[in-house]
Coordinates of C-alpha atoms in Angstrom, one line a residue:
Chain M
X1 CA 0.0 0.0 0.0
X2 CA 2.6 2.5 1.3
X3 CA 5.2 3.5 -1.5
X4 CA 9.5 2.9 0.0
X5 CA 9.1 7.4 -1.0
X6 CA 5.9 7.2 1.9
X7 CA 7.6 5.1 4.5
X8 CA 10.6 7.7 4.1
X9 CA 8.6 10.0 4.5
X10 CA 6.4 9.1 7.2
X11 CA 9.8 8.2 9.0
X12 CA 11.0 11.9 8.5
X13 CA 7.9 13.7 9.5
X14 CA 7.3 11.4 12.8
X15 CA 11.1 12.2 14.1
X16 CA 10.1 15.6 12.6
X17 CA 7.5 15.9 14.9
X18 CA 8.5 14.7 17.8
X19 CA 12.3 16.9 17.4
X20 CA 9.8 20.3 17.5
X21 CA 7.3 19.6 20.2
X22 CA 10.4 17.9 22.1
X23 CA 12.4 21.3 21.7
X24 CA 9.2 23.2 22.8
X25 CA 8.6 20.7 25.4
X26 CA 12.1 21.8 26.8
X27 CA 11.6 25.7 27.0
X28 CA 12.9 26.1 23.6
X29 CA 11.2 29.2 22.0
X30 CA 9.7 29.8 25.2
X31 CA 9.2 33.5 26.4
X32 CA 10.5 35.0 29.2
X33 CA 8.0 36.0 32.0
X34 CA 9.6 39.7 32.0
X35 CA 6.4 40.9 33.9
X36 CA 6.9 38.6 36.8
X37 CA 3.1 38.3 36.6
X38 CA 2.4 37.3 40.1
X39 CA -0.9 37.8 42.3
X40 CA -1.1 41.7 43.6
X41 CA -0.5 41.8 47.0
X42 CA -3.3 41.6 49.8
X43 CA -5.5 44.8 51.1
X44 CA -5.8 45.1 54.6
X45 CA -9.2 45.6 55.7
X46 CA -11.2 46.1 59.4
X47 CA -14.5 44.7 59.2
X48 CA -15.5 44.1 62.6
X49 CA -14.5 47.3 64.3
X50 CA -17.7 49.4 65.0
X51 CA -18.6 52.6 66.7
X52 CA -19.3 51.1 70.3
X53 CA -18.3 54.9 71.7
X54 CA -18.4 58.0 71.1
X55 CA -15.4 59.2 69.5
X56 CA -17.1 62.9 69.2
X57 CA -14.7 65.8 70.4
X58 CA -15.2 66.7 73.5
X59 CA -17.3 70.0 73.6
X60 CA -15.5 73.2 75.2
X61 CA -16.0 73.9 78.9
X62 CA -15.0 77.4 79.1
X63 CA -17.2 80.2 80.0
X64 CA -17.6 82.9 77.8
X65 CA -15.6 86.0 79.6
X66 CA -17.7 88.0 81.9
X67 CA -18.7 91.2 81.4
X68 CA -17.2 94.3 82.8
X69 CA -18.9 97.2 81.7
X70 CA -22.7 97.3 82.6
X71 CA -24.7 95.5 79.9
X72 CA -26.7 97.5 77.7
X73 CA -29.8 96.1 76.2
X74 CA -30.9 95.5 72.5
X75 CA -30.1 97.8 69.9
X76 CA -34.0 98.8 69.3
X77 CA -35.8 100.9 66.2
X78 CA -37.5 104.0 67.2
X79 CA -41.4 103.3 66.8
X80 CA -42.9 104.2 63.8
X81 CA -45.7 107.2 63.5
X82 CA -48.8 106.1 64.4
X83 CA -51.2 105.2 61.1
X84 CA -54.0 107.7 62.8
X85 CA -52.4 110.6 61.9
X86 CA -54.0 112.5 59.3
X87 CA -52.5 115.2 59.3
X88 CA -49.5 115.8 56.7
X89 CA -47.4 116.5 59.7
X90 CA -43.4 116.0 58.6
X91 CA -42.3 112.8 60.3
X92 CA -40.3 113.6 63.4
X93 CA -37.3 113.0 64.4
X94 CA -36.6 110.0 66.3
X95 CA -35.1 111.3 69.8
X96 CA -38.5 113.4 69.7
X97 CA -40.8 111.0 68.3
X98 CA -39.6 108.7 71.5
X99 CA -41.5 110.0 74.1
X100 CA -45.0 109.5 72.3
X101 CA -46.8 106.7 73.6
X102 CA -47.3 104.2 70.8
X103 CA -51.0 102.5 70.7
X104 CA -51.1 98.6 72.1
X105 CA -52.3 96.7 68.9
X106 CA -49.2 95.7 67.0
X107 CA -48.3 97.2 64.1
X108 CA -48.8 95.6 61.0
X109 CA -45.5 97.2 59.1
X110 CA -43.3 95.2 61.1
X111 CA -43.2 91.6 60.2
X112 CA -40.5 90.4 63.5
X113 CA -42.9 89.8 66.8
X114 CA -39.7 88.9 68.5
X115 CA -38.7 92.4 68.5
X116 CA -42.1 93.8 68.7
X117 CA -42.5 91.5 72.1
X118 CA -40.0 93.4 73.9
X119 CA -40.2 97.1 72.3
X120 CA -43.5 98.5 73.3
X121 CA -43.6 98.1 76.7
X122 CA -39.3 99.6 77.0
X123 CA -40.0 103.8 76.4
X124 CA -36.8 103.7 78.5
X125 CA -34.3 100.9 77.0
X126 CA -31.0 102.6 78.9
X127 CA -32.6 102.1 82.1
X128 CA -34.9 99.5 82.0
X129 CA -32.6 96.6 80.8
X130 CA -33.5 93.8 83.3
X131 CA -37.3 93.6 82.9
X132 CA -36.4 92.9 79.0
X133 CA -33.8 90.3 80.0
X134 CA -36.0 88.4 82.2
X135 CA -38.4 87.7 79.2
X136 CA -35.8 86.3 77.3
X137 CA -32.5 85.0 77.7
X138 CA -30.4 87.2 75.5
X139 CA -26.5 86.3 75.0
X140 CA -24.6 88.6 77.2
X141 CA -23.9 91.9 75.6
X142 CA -21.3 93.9 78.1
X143 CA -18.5 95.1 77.0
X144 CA -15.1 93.7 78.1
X145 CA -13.5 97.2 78.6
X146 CA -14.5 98.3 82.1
X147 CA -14.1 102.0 83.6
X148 CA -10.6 101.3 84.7
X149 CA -9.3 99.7 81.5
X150 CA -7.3 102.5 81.3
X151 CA -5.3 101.2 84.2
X152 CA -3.4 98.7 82.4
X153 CA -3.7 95.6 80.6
X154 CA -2.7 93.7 83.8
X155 CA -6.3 93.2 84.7
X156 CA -6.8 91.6 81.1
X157 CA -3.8 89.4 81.5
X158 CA -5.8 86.1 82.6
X159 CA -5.9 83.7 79.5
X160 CA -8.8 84.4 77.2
X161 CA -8.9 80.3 76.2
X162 CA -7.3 77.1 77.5
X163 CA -5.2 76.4 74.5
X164 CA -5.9 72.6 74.4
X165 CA -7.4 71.6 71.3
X166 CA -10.4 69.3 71.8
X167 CA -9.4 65.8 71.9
X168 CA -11.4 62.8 70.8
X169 CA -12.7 60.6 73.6
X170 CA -11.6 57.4 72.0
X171 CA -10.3 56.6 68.9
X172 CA -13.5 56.2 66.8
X173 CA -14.0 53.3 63.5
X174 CA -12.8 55.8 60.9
X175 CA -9.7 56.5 62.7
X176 CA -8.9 53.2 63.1
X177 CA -9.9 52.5 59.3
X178 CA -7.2 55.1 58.0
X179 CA -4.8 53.4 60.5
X180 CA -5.3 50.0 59.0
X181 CA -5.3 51.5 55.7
X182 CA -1.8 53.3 56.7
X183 CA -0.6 49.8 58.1
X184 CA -2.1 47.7 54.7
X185 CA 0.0 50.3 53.0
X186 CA 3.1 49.8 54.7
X187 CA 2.8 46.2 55.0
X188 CA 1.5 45.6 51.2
X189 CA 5.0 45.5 49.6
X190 CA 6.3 42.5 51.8
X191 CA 3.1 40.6 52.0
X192 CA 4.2 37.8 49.3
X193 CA 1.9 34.9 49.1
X194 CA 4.5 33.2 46.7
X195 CA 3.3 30.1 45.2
X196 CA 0.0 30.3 47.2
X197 CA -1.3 32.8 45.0
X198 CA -4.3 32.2 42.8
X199 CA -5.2 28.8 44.7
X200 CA -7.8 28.6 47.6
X201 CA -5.2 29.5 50.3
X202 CA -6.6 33.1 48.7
X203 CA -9.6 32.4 50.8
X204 CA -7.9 32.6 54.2
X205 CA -8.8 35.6 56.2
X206 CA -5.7 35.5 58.9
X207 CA -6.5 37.9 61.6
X208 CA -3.7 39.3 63.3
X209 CA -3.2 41.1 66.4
X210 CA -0.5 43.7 66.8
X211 CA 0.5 45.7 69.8
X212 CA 3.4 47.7 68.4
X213 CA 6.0 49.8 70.7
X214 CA 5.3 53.6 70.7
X215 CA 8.1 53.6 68.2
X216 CA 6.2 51.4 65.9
X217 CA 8.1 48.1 66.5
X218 CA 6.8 44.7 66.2
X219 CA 8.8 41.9 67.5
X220 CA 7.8 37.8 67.4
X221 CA 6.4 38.5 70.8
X222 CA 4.3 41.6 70.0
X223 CA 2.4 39.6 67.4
X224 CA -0.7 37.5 68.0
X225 CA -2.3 35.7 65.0
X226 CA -5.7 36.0 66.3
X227 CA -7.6 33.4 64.1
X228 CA -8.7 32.8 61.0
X229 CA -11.6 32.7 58.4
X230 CA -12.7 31.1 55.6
X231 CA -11.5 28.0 56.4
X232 CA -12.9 24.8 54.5
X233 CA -12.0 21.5 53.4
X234 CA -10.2 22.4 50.2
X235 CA -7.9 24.8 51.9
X236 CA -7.5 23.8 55.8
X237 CA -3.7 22.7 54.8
X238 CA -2.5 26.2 54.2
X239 CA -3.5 27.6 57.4
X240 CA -0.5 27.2 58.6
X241 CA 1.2 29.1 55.5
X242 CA -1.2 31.7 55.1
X243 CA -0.4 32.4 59.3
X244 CA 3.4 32.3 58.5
X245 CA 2.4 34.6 54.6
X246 CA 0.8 37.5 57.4
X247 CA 3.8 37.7 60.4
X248 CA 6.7 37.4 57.8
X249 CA 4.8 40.3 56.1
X250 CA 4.6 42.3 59.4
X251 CA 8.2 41.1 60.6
X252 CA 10.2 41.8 57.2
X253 CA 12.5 44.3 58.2
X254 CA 11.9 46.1 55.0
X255 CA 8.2 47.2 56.4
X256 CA 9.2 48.0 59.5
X257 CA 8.9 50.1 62.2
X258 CA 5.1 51.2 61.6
X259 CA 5.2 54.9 60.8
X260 CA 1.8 56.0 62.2
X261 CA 0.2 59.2 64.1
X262 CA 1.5 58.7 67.1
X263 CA -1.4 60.8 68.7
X264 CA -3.4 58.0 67.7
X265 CA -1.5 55.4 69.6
X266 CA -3.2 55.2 73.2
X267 CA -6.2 53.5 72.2
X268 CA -5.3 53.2 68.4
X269 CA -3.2 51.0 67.2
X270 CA -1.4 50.7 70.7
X271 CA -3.1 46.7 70.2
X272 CA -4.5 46.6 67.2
X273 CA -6.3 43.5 65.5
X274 CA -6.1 43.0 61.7
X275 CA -7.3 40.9 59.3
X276 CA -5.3 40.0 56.0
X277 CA -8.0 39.3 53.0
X278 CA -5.8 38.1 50.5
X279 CA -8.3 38.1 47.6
X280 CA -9.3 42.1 48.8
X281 CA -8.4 42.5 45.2
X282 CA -9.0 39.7 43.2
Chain Y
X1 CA -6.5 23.0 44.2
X2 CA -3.4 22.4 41.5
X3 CA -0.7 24.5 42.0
X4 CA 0.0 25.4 38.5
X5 CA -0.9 29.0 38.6
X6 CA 2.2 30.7 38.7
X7 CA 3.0 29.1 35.6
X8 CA 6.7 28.9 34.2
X9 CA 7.5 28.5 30.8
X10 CA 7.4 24.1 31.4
X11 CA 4.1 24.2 32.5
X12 CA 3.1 26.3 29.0
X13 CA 4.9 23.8 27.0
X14 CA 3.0 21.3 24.7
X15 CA 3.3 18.4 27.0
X16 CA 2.1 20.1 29.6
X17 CA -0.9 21.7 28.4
X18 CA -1.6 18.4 27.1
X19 CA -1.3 16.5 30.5
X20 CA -3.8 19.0 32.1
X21 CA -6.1 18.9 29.2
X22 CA -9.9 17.1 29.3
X23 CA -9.5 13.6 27.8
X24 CA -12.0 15.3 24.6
X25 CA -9.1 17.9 23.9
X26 CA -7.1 15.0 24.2
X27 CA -8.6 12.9 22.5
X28 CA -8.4 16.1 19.7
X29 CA -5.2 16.9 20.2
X30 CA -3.6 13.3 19.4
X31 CA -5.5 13.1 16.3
X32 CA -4.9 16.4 15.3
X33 CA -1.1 15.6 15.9
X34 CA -1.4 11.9 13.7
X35 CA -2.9 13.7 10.9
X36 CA 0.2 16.3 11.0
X37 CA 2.3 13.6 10.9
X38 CA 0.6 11.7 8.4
X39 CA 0.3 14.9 6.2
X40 CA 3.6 15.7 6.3
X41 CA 4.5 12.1 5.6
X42 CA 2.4 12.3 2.5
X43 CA 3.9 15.7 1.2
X44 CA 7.5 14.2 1.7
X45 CA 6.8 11.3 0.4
X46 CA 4.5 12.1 -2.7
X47 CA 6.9 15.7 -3.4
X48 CA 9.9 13.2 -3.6
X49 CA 7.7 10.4 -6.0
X50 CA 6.3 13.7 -8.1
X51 CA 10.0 15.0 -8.2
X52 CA 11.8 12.1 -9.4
X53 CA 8.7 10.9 -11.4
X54 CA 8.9 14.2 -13.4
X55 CA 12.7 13.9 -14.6
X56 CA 12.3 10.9 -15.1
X57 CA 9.4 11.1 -17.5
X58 CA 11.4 13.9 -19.6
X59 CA 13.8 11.3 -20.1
X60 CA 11.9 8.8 -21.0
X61 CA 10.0 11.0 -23.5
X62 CA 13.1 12.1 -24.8
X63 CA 14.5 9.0 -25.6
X64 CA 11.1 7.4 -27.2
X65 CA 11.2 10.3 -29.7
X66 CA 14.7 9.5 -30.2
X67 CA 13.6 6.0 -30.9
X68 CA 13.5 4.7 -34.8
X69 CA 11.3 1.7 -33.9
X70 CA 8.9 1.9 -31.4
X71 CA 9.2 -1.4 -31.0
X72 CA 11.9 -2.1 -30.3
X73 CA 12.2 0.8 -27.6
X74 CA 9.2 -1.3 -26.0
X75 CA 10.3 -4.1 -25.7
X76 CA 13.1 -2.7 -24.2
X77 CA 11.8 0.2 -21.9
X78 CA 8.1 -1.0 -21.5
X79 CA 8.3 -2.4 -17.9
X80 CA 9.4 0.6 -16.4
X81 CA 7.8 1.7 -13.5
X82 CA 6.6 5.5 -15.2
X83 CA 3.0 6.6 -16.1
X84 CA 4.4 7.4 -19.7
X85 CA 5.5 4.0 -19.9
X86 CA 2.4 3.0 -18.9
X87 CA 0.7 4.6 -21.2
X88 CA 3.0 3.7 -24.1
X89 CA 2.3 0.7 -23.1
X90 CA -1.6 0.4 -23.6
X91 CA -0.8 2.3 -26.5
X92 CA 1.2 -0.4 -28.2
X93 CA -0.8 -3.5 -26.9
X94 CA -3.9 -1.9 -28.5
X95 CA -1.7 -1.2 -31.5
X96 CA -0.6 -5.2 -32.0
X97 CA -4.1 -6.7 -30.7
X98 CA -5.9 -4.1 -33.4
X99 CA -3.7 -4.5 -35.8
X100 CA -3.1 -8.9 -35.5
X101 CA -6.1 -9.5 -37.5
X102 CA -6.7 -9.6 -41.4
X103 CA -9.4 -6.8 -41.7
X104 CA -8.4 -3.1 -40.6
X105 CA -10.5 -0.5 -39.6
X106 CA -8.8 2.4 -39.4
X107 CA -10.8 4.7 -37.8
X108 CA -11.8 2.3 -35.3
X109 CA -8.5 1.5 -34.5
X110 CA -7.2 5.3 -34.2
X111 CA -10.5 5.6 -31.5
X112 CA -9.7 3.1 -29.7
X113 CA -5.8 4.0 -29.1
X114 CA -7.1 7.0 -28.2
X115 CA -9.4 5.8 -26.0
X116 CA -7.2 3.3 -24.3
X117 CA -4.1 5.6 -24.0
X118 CA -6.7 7.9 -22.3
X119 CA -8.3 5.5 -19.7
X120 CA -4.1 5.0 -18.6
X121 CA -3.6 8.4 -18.2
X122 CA -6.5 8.6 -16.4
X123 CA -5.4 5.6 -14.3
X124 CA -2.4 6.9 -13.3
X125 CA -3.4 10.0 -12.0
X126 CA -6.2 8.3 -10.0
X127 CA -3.3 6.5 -8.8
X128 CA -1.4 9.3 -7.6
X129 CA -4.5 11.5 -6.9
X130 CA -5.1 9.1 -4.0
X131 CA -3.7 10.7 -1.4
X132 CA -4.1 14.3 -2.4
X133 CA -7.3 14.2 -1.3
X134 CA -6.2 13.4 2.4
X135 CA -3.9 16.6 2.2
X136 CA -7.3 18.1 1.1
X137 CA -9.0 16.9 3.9
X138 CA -6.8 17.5 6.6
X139 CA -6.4 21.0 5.3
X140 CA -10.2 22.1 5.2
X141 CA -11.3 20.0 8.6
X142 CA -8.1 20.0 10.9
X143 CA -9.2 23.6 11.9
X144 CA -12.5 22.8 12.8
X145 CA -11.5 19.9 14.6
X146 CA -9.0 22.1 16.4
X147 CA -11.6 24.5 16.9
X148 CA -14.0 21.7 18.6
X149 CA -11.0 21.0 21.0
X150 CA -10.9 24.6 22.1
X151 CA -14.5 25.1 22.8
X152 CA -14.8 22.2 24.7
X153 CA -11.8 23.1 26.9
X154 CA -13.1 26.7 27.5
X155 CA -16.7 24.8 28.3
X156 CA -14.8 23.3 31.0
X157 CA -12.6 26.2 31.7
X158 CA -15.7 27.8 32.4
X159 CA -17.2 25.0 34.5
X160 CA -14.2 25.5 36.4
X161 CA -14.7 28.8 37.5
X162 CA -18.1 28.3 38.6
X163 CA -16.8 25.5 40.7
X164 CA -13.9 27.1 42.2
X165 CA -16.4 30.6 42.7
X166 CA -13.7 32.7 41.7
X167 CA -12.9 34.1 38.1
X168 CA -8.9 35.0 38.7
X169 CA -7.0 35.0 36.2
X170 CA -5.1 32.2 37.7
X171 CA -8.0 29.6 37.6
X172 CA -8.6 30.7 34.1
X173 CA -5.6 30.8 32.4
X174 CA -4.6 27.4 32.2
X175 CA -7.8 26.0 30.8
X176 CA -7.7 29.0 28.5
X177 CA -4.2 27.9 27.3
X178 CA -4.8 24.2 27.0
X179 CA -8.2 24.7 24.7
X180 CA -6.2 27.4 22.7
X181 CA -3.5 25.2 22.1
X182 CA -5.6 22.6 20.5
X183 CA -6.6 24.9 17.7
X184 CA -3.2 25.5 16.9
X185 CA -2.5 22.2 16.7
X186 CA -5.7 22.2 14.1
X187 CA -3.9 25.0 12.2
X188 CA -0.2 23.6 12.8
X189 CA -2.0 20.5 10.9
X190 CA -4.0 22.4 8.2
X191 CA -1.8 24.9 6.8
X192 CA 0.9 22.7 5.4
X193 CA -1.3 20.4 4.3
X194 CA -3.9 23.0 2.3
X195 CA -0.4 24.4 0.9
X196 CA 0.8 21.3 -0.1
X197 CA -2.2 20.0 -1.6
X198 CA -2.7 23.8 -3.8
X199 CA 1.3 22.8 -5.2
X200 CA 0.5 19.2 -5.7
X201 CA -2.6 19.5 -7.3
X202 CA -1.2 21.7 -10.0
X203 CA 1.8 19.4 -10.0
X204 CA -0.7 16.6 -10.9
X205 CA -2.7 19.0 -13.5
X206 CA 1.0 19.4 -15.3
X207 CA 1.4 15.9 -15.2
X208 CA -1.7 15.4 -17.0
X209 CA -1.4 17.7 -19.4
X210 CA 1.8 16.0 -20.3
X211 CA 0.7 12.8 -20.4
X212 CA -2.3 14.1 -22.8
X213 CA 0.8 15.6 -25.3
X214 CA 2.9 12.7 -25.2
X215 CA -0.1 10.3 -25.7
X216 CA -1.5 12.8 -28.5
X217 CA 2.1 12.2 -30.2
X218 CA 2.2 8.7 -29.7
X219 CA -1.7 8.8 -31.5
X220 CA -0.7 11.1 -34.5
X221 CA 2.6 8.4 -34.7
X222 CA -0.1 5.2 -35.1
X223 CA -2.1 7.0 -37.2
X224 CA 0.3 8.3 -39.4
X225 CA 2.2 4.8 -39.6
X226 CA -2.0 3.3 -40.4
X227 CA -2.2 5.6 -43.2
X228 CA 1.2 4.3 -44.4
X229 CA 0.3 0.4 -44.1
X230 CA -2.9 1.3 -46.5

């Protein structure tokens, strides 16, 4: 059936064949990885840390400065003329329109009946501040210049406010979100999952809990690994790994010390508990 | 969970994407990679036959029109293993059975040389046509057979991923490679062959043609020689 010139060549192409895929089989041809294409590195992430406190600033607990100078009462409008006069008489002036006694119903120019509550029954206002004070609690209006300012400023020496900015009360979620964001960023570069990348190891949450020096330091013995998540049958054997992935990656010299606000540290990330998500950005 | 996701360049190679591939790529891939074989068996084989059959049937053309007695030049070069020689051959046979008896019809003798010398030609490129049309084949279905491999293998790629619940580029990739690699196989396969079988076939349609002009020659030889004998 087969021709000698078809054996020959069926003899050629088979060792043909198998020379090429042989050669490929070996690397031959083969491109370099120049990329490196590995998994991205982890995103550090709180998800359990919620607003149990307050971590609203504390309000300010100084009074206001007390007055020196007698108070004087509210700037007031003189009251208008009085709709019943007919007469084309020129509209006086205001010092001598005050005297007249204006008529009880309210008048309907004026649109305010806070002001109108207190200005009928005060002809006086320079003298009859309290009665109008008593009706409503106005904001203290005294000057801080007494008689004897001219004395010196000795008397005005005492400190006008404490100074101390308003610290929070605890250090609140969001706080503690930017710090683990500052930490994930820190750590990010030495977290290498290595050949566990891609495969379910990825679904190991490793929680981790850190209680760094003041400096930022964390030793072997400042390090906690806290537990772990996401934990099943087809990945249980890389606990371990994953574990050992998450302290190398807070140990490597490389990411360390922590540089974090260090007026967050009492409270903050003085012991701080993290988890590693390795597929944050898968 | 393999741990082929950080792939190096040996787990890209052929072998390996073959040893991770479904047993239906498989399957598609091994018979993709007998028909290469086979194809590019046939086009050395049958380029070498065509080659050497060619000179040497301008040799032996050559010399028969050299020839003073036909023959004498068949008896002496009739057995050789050459489609002119073949068809010289039938020629001649026809010539001495047609001619053996007492009556001659001329014309009918001059139809049925050229009817005989025609059936060999027509024989012998049968003969060689043969496997030209498994070039043919190969050429126009090896792609869609290669093609069939790499659906398959992306069906399961994508099976995959909905079993594993995650659509990295990791879990992916290697499916992805496998099921591309068995349409290049398919076109690793079909390209020589559909290039091959363009050259051969007008390899063949010169043969022909050849054939038809030495055969004509041979014809217009007889006939001249019957119009002699009258």
């Amino acid at each position: 059936m087969m021709s000698r010139a078809e054996k020959t060549g069926l003899g050629v192409a088979f060792s043909g064949h198998v020379l090429l895929f042989g050669l490929l089989s070996v690397g031959f041809l083969a491109t370099p990885n120049p990329m490196k294409l590995r998994n991205d590195p982890v995103e550090v992430q709180f998800v359990d840390e919620i607003g149990l406190k307050s971590a609203f600033p504390k309000p300010a607990i100084e009074e206001p400065a007390p007055s020196i100078a007698p108070e004087i009462g509210m700037a007031q409008d003189s009251p208008p003329p009085a709709p019943t006069a007919a007469e084309p008489a020129p509209p006086a002036p205001a010092p001598r329109a005050a005297p007249q006694p204006a008529p009880v119903k309210p008048t309907p120019q004026k649109p305010t009946p806070a002001r109108q509550a207190s200005a009928p029954p005060s002809r006086n206002p320079a003298r009859d501040v309290g009665s109008a004070r008593a009706e409503t609690p106005q904001p203290r209006r005294g000057s801080l210049l007494g008689d004897d300012f001219r004395k010196g400023l000795a008397a005005t020496a005492r400190r006008q406010a404490t100074g101390d900015t308003p610290r929070a009360a605890v250090v609140g979620p969001q706080a503690l979100a930017s710090l683990g964001a500052a930490i994930a960023r820190q750590i990010r570069p030495c977290y290498d999952l290595g050949p566990l990348g891609g495969t379910a190891a990825m679904d190991i949450v490793v929680k981790v809990r850190l209680q760094p020096t003041r400096e930022g330091v964390v030793t072997r013995q400042r390090l906690e690994i806290a537990g772990f998540s996401g934990v099943d049958g087809s990945n249980s054997m890389y606990q371990a790994r994953m574990a050992e992935v998450a302290r190398n990656a807070v140990l490597n010299p490389r990411c360390s010390p922590l540089e974090l606000p260090a007026e967050l540290y009492e409270g903050g990330w003085q012991d701080i508990t993290l988890n590693f998500i390795p597929r944050q950005l898968g | 969970m393999d741990l082929f996701v950080n792939s190096d360049a040996a787990t890209l190679s052929p072998v390996g994407l073959f040893l991770q591939a479904d047993w239906v790529v498989k399957m598609v891939m091994l018979g993709l990679l007998a028909a290469s074989i086979w194809s590019w068996a046939i086009i050395i084989g049958f380029g070498s036959t065509l080659n050497r059959m060619a000179r040497r049937s301008a040799q032996y053309e050559a010399d028969f029109w050299k020839a003073q007695d036909i023959d004498r030049f068949h008896d002496a070069n009739g057995r050789v293993d050459l489609p002119a020689a073949r068809v010289l051959d039938a020629g001649v046979r026809e010539w001495r059975r047609s001619t053996a008896g007492k009556r001659v019809d001329r014309d009918g003798i001059r139809s049925r040389l050229h009817m005989t010398m025609a059936a060999a030609i027509g024989a012998e490129i049968d003969k060689l046509s043969g496997r030209l049309t498994f070039l043919a084949t190969i050429g126009s279905v090896a792609p869609f057979v290669g093609l069939f491999g790499t659906v398959w293998g992306i069906m399961r790629a994508f099976t995959g991923i909905a079993a594993e619940k995650s659509s990295s580029i990791a879990v992916v990739a290697p499916g992805i490679a496998e099921a591309l690699f068995a349409t290049a196989i398919g076109l690793f396969a079909a390209i020589p062959a559909v290039i091959a079988y363009n050259r051969f076939s007008h390899s063949l349609d010169r043969l022909e043609a050849r054939l038809g002009r030495f055969a004509d020659g041979f014809h217009a030889t007889l006939s001249r020689e019957l119009d002699a004998e009258a």
